[in-house]
Short mmCIF file of C-alpha atoms and ligand atoms in Angstrom, two decimals:
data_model
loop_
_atom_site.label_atom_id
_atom_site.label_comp_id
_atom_site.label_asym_id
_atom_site.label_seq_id
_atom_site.Cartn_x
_atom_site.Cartn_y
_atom_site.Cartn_z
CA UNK I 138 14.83 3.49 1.51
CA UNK I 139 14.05 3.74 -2.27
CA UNK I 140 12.88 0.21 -3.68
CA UNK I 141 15.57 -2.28 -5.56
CA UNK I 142 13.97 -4.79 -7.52
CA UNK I 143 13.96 -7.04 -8.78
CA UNK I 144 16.77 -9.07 -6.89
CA UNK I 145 18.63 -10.75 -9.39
CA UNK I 146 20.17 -14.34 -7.71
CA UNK I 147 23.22 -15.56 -8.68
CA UNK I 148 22.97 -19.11 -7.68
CA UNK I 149 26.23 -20.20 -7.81
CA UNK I 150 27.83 -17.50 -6.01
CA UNK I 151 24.75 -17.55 -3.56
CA UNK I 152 24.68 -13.78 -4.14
CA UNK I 153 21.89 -11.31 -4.56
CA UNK I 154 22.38 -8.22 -6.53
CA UNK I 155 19.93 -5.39 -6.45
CA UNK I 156 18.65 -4.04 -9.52
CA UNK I 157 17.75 0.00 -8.66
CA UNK I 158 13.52 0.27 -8.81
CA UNK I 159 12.64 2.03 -12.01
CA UNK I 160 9.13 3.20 -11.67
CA UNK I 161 8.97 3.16 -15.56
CA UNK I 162 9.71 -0.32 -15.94
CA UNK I 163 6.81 -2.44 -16.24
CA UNK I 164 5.88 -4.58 -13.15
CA UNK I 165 5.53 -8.31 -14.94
CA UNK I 166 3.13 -10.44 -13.24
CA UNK I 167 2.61 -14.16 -12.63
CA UNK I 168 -0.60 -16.12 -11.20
CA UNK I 169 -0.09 -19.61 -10.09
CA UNK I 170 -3.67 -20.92 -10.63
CA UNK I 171 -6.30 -20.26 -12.77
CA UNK I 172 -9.60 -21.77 -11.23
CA UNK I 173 -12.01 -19.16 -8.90
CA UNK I 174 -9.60 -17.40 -7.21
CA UNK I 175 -7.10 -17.54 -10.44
CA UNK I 176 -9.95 -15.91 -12.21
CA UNK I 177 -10.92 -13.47 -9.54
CA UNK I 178 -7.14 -12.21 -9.58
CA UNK I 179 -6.96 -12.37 -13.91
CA UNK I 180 -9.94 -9.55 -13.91
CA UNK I 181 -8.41 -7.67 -11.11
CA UNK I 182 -4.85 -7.43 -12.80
CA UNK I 183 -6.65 -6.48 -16.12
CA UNK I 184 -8.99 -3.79 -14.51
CA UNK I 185 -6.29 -1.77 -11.48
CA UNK I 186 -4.40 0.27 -13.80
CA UNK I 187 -7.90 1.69 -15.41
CA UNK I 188 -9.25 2.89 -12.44
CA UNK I 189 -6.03 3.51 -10.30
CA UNK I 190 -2.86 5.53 -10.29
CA UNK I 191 -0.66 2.16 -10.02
CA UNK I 192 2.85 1.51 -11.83
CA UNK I 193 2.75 -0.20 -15.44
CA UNK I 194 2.15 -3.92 -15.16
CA UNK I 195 1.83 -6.34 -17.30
CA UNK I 196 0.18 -10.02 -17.07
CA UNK I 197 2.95 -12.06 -18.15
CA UNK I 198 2.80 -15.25 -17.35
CA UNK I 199 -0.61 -17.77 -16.10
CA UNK I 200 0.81 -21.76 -14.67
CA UNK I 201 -1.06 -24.46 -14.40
CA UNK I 202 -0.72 -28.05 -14.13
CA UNK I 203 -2.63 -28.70 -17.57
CA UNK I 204 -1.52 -27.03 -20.59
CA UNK I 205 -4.50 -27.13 -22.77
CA UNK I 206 -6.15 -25.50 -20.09
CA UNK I 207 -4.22 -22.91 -18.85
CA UNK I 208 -3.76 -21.80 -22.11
CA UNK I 209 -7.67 -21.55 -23.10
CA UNK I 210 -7.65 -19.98 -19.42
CA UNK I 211 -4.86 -17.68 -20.31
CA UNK I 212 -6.90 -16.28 -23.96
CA UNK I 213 -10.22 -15.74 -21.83
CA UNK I 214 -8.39 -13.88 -18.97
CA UNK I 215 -5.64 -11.77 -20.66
CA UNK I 216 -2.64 -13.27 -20.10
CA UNK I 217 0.81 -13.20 -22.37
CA UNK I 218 1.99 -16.67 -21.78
CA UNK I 219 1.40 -19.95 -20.15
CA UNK I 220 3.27 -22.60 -18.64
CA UNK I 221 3.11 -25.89 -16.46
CA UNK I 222 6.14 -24.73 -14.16
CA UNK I 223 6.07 -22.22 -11.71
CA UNK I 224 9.60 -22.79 -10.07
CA UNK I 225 11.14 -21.66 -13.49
CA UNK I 226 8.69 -18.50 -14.24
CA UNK I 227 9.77 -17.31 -10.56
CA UNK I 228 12.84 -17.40 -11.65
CA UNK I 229 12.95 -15.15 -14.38
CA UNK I 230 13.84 -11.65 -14.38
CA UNK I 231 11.15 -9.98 -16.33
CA UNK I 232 8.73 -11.69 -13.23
CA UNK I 233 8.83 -9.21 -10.32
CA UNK I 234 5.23 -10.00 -9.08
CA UNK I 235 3.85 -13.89 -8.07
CA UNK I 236 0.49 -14.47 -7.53
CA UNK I 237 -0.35 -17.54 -5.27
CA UNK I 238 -3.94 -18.59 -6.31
CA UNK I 239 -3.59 -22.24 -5.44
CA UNK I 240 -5.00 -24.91 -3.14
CA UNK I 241 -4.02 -24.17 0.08
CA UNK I 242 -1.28 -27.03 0.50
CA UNK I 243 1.12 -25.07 -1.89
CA UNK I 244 0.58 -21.84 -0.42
CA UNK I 245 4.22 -21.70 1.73
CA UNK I 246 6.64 -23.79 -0.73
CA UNK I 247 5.67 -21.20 -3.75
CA UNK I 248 5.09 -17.73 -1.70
CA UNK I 249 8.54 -18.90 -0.02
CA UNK I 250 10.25 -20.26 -3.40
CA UNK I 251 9.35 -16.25 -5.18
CA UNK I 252 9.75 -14.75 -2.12
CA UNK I 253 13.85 -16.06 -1.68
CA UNK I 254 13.87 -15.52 -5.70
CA UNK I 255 13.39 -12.30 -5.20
CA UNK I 256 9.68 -11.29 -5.91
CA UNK I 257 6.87 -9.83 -4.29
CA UNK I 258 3.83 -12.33 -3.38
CA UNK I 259 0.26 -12.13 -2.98
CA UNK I 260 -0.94 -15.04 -1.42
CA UNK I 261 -4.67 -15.97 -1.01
CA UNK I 262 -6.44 -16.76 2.39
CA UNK I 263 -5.60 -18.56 4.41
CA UNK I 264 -2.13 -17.90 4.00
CA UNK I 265 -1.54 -21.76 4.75
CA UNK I 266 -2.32 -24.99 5.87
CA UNK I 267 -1.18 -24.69 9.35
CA UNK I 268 0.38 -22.17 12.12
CA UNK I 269 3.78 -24.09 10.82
CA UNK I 270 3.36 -23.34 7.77
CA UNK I 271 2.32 -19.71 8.29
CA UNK I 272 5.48 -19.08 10.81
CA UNK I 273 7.57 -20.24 8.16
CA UNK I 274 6.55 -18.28 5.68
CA UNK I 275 6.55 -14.97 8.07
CA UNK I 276 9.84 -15.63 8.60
CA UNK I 277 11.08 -15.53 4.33
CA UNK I 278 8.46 -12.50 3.97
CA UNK I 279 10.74 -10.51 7.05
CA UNK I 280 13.77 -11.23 5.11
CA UNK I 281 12.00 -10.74 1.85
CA UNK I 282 10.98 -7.02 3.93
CA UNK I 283 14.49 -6.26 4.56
CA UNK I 284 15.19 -6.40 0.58
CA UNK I 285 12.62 -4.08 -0.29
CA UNK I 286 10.32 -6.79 -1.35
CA UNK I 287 6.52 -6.65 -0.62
CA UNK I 288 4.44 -9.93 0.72
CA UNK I 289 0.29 -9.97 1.67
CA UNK I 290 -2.21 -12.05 2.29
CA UNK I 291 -5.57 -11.61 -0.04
CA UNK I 292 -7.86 -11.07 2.63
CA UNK I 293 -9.64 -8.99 0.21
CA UNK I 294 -13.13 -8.05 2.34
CA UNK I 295 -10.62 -5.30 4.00
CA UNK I 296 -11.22 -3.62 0.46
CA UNK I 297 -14.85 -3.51 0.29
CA UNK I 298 -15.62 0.13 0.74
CA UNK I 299 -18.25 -0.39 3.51
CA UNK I 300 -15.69 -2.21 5.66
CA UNK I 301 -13.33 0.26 5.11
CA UNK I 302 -15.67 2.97 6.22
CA UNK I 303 -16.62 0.96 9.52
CA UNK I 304 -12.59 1.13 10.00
CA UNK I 305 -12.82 5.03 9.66
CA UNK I 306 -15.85 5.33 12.34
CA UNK I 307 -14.29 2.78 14.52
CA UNK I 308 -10.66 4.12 14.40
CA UNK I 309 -12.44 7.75 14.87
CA UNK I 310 -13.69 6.67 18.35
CA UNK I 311 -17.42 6.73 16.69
CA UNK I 312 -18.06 3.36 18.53
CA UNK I 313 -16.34 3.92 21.48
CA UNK I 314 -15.04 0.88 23.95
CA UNK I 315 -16.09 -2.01 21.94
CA UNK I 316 -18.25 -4.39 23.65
CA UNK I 317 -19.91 -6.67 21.32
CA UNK I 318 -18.65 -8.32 17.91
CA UNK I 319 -20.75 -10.86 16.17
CA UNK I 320 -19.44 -12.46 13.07
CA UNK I 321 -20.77 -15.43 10.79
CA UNK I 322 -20.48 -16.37 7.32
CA UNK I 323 -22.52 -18.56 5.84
CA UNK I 324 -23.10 -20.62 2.27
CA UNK I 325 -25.29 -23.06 1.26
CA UNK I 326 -23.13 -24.78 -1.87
CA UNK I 327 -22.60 -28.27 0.17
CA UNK I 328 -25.73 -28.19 1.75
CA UNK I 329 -26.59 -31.36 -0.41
CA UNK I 330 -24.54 -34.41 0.23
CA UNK I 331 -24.41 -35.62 -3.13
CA UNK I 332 -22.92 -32.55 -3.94
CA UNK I 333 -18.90 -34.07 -4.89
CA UNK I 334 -15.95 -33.57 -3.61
CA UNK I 335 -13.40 -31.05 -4.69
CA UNK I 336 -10.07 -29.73 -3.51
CA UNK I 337 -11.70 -27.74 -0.41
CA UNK I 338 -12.83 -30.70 1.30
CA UNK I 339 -9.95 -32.68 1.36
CA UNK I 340 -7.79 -32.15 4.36
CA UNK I 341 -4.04 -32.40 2.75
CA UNK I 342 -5.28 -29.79 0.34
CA UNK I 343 -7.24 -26.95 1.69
CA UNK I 344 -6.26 -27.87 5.72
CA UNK I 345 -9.34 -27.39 7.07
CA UNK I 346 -12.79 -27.11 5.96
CA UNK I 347 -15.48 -23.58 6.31
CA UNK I 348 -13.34 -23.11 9.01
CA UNK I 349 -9.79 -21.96 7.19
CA UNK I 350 -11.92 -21.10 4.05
CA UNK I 351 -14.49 -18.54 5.78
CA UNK I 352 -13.37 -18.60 9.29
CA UNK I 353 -10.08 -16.78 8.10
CA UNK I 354 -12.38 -13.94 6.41
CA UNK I 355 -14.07 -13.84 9.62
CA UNK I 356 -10.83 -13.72 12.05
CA UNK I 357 -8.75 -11.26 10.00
CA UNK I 358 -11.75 -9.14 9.67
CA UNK I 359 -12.58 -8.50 13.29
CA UNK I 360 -9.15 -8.18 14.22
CA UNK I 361 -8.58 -5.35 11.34
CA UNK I 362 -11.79 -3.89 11.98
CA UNK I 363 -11.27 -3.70 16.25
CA UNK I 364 -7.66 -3.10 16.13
CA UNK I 365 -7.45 -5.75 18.69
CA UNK I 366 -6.34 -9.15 19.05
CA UNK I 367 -7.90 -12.04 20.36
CA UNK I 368 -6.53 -13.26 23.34
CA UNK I 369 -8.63 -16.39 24.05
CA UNK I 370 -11.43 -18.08 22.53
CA UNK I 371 -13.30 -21.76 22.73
CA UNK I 372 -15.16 -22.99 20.38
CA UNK I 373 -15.99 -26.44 18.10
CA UNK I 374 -16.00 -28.06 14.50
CA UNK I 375 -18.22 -30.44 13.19
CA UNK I 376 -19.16 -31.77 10.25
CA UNK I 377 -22.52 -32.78 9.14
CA UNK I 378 -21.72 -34.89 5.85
CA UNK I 379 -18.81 -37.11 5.98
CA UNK I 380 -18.89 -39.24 2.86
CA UNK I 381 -19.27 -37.58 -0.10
CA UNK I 382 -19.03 -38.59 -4.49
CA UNK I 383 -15.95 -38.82 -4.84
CA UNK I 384 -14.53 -36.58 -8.23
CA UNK I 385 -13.17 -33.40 -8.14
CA UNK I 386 -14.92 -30.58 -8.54
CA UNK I 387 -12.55 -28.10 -8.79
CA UNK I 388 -13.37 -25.24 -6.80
CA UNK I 389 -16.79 -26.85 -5.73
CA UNK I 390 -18.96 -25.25 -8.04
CA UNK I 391 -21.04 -28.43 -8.67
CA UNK I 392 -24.09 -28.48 -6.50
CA UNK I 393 -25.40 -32.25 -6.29
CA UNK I 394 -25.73 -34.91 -9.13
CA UNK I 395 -22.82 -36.45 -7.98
CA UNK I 396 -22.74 -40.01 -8.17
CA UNK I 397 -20.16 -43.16 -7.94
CA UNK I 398 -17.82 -44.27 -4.97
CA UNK I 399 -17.91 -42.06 -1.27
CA UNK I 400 -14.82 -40.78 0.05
CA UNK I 401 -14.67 -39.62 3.67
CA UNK I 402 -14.87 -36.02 4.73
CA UNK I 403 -12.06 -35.04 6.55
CA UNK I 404 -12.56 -31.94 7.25
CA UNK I 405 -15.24 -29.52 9.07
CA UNK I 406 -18.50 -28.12 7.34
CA UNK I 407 -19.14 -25.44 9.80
CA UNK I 408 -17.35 -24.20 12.79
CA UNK I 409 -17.93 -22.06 15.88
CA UNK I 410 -16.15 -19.93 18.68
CA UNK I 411 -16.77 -17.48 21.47
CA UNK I 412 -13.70 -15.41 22.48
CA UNK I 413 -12.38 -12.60 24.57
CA UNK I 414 -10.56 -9.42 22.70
CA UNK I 415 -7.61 -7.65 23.87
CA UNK I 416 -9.74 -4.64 24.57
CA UNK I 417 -11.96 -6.75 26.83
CA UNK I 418 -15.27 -7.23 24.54
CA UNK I 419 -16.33 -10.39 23.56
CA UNK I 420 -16.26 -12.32 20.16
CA UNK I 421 -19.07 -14.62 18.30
CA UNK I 422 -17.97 -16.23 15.63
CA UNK I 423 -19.78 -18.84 13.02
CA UNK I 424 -19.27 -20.50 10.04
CA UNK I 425 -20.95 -22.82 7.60
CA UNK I 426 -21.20 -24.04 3.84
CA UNK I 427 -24.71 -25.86 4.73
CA UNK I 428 -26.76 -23.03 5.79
CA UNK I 429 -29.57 -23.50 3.27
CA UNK I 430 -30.82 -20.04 1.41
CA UNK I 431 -27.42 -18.14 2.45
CA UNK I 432 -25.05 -18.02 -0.70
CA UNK I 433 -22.33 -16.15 0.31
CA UNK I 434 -23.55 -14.07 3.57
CA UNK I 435 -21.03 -12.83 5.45
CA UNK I 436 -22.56 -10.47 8.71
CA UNK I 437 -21.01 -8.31 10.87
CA UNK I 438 -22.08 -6.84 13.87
CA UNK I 439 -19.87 -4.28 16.18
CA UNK I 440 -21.67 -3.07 19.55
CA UNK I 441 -19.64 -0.19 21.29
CA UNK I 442 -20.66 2.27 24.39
CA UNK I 443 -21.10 5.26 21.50
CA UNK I 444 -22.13 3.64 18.53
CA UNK I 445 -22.80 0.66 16.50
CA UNK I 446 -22.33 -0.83 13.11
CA UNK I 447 -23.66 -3.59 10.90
CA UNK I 448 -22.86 -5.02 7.50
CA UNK I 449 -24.07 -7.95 5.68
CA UNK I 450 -22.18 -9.10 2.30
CA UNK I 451 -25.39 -9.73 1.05
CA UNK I 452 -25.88 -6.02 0.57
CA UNK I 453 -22.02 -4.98 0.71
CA UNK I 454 -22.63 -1.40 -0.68
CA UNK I 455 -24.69 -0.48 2.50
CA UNK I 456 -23.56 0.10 6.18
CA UNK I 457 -26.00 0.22 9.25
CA UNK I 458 -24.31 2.69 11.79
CA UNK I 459 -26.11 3.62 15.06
CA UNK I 460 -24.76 7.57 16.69
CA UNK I 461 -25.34 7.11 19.95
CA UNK I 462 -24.54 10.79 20.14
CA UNK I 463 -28.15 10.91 17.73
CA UNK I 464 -30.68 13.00 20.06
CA UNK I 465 -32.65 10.80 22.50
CA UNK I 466 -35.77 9.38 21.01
CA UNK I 467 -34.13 10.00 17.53
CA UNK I 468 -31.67 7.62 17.07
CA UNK I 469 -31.68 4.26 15.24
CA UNK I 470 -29.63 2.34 12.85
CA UNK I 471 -29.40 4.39 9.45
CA UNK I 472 -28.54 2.76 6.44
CA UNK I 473 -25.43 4.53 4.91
CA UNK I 474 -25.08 3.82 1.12
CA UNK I 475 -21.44 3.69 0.58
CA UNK I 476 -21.67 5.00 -2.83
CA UNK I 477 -20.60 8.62 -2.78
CA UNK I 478 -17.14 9.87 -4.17
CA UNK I 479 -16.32 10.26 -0.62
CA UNK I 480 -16.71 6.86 0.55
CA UNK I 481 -13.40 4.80 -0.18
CA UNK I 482 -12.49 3.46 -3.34
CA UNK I 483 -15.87 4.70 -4.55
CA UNK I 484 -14.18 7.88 -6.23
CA UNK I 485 -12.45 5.62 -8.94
CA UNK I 486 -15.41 3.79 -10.29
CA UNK I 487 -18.78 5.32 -10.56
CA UNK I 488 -21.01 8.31 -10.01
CA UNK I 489 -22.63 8.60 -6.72
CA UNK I 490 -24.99 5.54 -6.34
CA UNK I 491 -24.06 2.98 -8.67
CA UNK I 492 -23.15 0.40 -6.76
CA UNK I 493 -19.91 -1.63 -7.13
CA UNK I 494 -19.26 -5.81 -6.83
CA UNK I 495 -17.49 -8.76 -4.91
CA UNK I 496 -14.79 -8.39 -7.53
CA UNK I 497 -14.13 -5.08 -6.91
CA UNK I 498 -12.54 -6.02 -3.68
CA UNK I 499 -9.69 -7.79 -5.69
CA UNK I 500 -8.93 -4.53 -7.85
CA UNK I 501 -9.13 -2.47 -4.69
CA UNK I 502 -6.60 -4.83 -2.98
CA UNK I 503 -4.73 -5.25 -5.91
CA UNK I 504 -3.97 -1.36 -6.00
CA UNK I 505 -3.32 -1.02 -2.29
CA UNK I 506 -0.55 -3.61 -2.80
CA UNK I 507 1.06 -1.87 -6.46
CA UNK I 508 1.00 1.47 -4.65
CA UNK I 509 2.50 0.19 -1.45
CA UNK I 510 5.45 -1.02 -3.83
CA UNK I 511 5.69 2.03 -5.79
CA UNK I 512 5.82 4.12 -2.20
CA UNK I 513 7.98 1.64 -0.32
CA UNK I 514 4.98 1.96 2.32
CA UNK I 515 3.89 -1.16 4.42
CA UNK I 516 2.01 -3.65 2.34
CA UNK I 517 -1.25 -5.01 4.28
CA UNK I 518 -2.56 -7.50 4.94
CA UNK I 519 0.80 -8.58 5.72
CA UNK I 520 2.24 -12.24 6.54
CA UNK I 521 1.89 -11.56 10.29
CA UNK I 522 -1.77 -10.92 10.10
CA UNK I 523 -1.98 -13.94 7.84
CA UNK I 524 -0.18 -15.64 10.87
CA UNK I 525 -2.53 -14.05 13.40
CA UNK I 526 -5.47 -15.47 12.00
CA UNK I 527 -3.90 -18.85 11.50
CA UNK I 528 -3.36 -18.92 15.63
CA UNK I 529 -7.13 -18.21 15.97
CA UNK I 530 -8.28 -21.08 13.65
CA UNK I 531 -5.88 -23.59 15.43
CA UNK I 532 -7.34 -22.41 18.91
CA UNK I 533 -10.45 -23.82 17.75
CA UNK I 534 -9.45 -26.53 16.64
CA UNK I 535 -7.45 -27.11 19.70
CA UNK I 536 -10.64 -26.09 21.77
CA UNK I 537 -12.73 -28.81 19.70
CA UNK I 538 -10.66 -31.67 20.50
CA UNK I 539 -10.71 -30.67 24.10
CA UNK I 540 -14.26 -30.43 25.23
CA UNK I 541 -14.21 -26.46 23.82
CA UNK I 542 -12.47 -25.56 26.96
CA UNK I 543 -11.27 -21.83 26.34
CA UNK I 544 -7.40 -21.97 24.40
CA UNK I 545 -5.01 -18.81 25.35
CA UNK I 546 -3.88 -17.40 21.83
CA UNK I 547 -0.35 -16.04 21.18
CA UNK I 548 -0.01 -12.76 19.99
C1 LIG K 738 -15.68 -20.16 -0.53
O1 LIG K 738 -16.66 -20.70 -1.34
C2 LIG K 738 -15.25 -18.81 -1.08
O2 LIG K 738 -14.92 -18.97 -2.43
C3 LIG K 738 -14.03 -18.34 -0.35
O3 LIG K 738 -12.94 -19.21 -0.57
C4 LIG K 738 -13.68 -16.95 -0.81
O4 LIG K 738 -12.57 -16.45 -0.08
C5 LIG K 738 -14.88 -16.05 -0.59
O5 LIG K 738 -14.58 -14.74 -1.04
C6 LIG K 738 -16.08 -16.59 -1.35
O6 LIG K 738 -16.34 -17.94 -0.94
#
């Protein structure tokens, strides 16, 4: 099925016509947001089609609630235009592409509003508030499917080249039957209680707390990485400062020196689970924002019958891979610096060695999702994964509030 886009709504007569995909015509984009994620997405938009083979785009339009500041935002990032309403930039025609880099909380009416307009999303992680939410909008981005429209969820540490290379060795059988998967990711930034609040630790904004922010990393990653699901898992919440300053500190970037009235915490500063995969091995899972000295450390760790692999954020151009197939009283976890041509995404920045960044993840994402347009291929990580994750994070919130008895998940 070649691509027709963009869909071009005819309100009145409740009609949709299809406008035949010209793979000349310029892909306009739209971000919804322009705070850390907003940003994170402005250099990845400006920086795909230089290092990838990707159709012409263009970075039309930047919203935001504030006009002074979306516009400064708009100069410093690269974008065309501004403006304070995003239900009228979906609509327009020269839009084919919305970017969803808001609070949680708006996450389904906007990726559902473009989506029935007739665009292709990206939505960040999580892809909502609650499993509700997330069916809902799984439900516009099948529809959205059938029209030849493209929908993900920015789970972007699927991009980082050493993940993607413990995909290849897993997928290859490297690892064998999986028996062991540890994951935790850990920050420090609200480690100090006077640090204020912002937007991720109120509850009717961001929906839950280190749990929806890094837990989701942690859940879609395992999941991707395993090729299984989780069927089960138990687990708790908790969290360790509930009153903060009051304020609102954006994306949190303020450490401390806040001052004035306390507002309640109402969500959780760290969160745990243990769970069962599909495949049988069993899952450790952590999160925190108040582990002091860890900034942004997200670890893996994958035990299988034939091999092993480790990974640390902290150090995200190296992989630790134990070959169990190694000759006895040779083997050992080797470092693997995934820097080489070979290695994905590698080949499009650098010579061998020089290692790449955090926001490279975006641009790699950010290509994967223009070239699964371009090719009409399957665009990951899709709604349903976005979903998938979602059930995992309310089993463990289900298990907390029940004495972390073990909660079945759907699949
Ligand atoms: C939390 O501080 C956060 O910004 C997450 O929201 C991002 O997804 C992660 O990449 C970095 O940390």
């Amino acid at each position: 099925m070649s691509i027709e886009w963009p869909l071009v709504r005819n309100v009145e007569k409740g009609t949709c016509r299809i406008v035949p995909f010209d793979p000349e015509q310029t892909l306009g984009v739209a971000a919804i947001g322009y705070a850390f994620m907003g940003k994170a997405h402005s250099q990845a938009w400006r920086n795909v089609s230089a290092y990838f083979d990707v159709p012409p785009l263009e970075q039309r339009v930047l919203v935001g609630r504030d006009a002074t500041q979306v516009a400064a935002a708009a100069k410093k990032f690269g974008w065309r235009e501004t403006s304070t309403d995003w239900r009228a930039v979906i609509e327009r025609d020269d839009i084919h592409i919305v970017d969803v880099c808001t609070p949680g909380h708006l996450h389904a009416e906007v990726a559902i509003a473009a989506l029935e307009a007739g665009k292709h999303v990206i939505v960040e992680k999580p892809i909502a508030n609650s499993v509700d939410e997330a069916k809902r909008m799984v439900a516009a981005g099948d529809a959205a499917t059938k029209r030849g429209q493209h929908a993900i969820v920015n789970f972007n540490y699927r991009r980082v080249p050493a993940i993607a290379l413990a995909k290849k060795l897993i997928d290859d059988g490297r690892l064998g039957p999986l028996h062991h998967v540890r994951a935790a990711y850990l920050q420090d930034w609200l480690n100090d209680p006077t640090t204020p609040m912002s937007w991720r630790l109120r509850k009717e904004d961001a929906g839950s707390g280190a749990l929806g922010d890094l837990g989701s990393h942690l859940a879609d990653l395992v999941m991707h990485l395993t090729g299984e699901s989780i069927d089960s898992i138990s687990g708790g919440v908790t969290t360790f400062v509930d009153k903060r300053p009051t304020g609102n500190s954006g994306d949190g970037g303020i450490r401390g020196t806040g001052g004035g009235a306390l507002e309640t915490v109402a969500v959780d500063d760290a969160a745990w689970g243990t769970g069962r995969f599909s495949g049988g091995g069993i899952l450790q899972l952590e999160v925190t924002r108040l582990a002091l000295g860890r900034k942004n450390q997200l670890t893996l760790e994958i035990y299988g019958e034939r091999g092993s692999i480790r990974f640390d954020l902290e150090n995200l151009n190296e992989l630790w891979f134990f070959d169990g197939s190694g000759m006895p009283g040779e083997q050992g976890f080797r470092r693997i610096l995934v820097t080489e041509a070979d290695h994905p995404y590698v080949g499009h920045w650098w010579p061998d060695g020089h290692i790449l960044g955090w926001e490279h993840t975006f641009v790699h994402q950010f290509a994967e999702f223009l070239t699964s347009i371009r090719d009409d291929t399957p665009s990951s990580p899709s709604f349903t994964d976005g979903l998938r994750v979602q059930r995992v994070l309310d089993a463990i919130e289900e298990s907390s509030a029940h004495g972390a008895r073990s909660i079945p998940i759907l699949r």
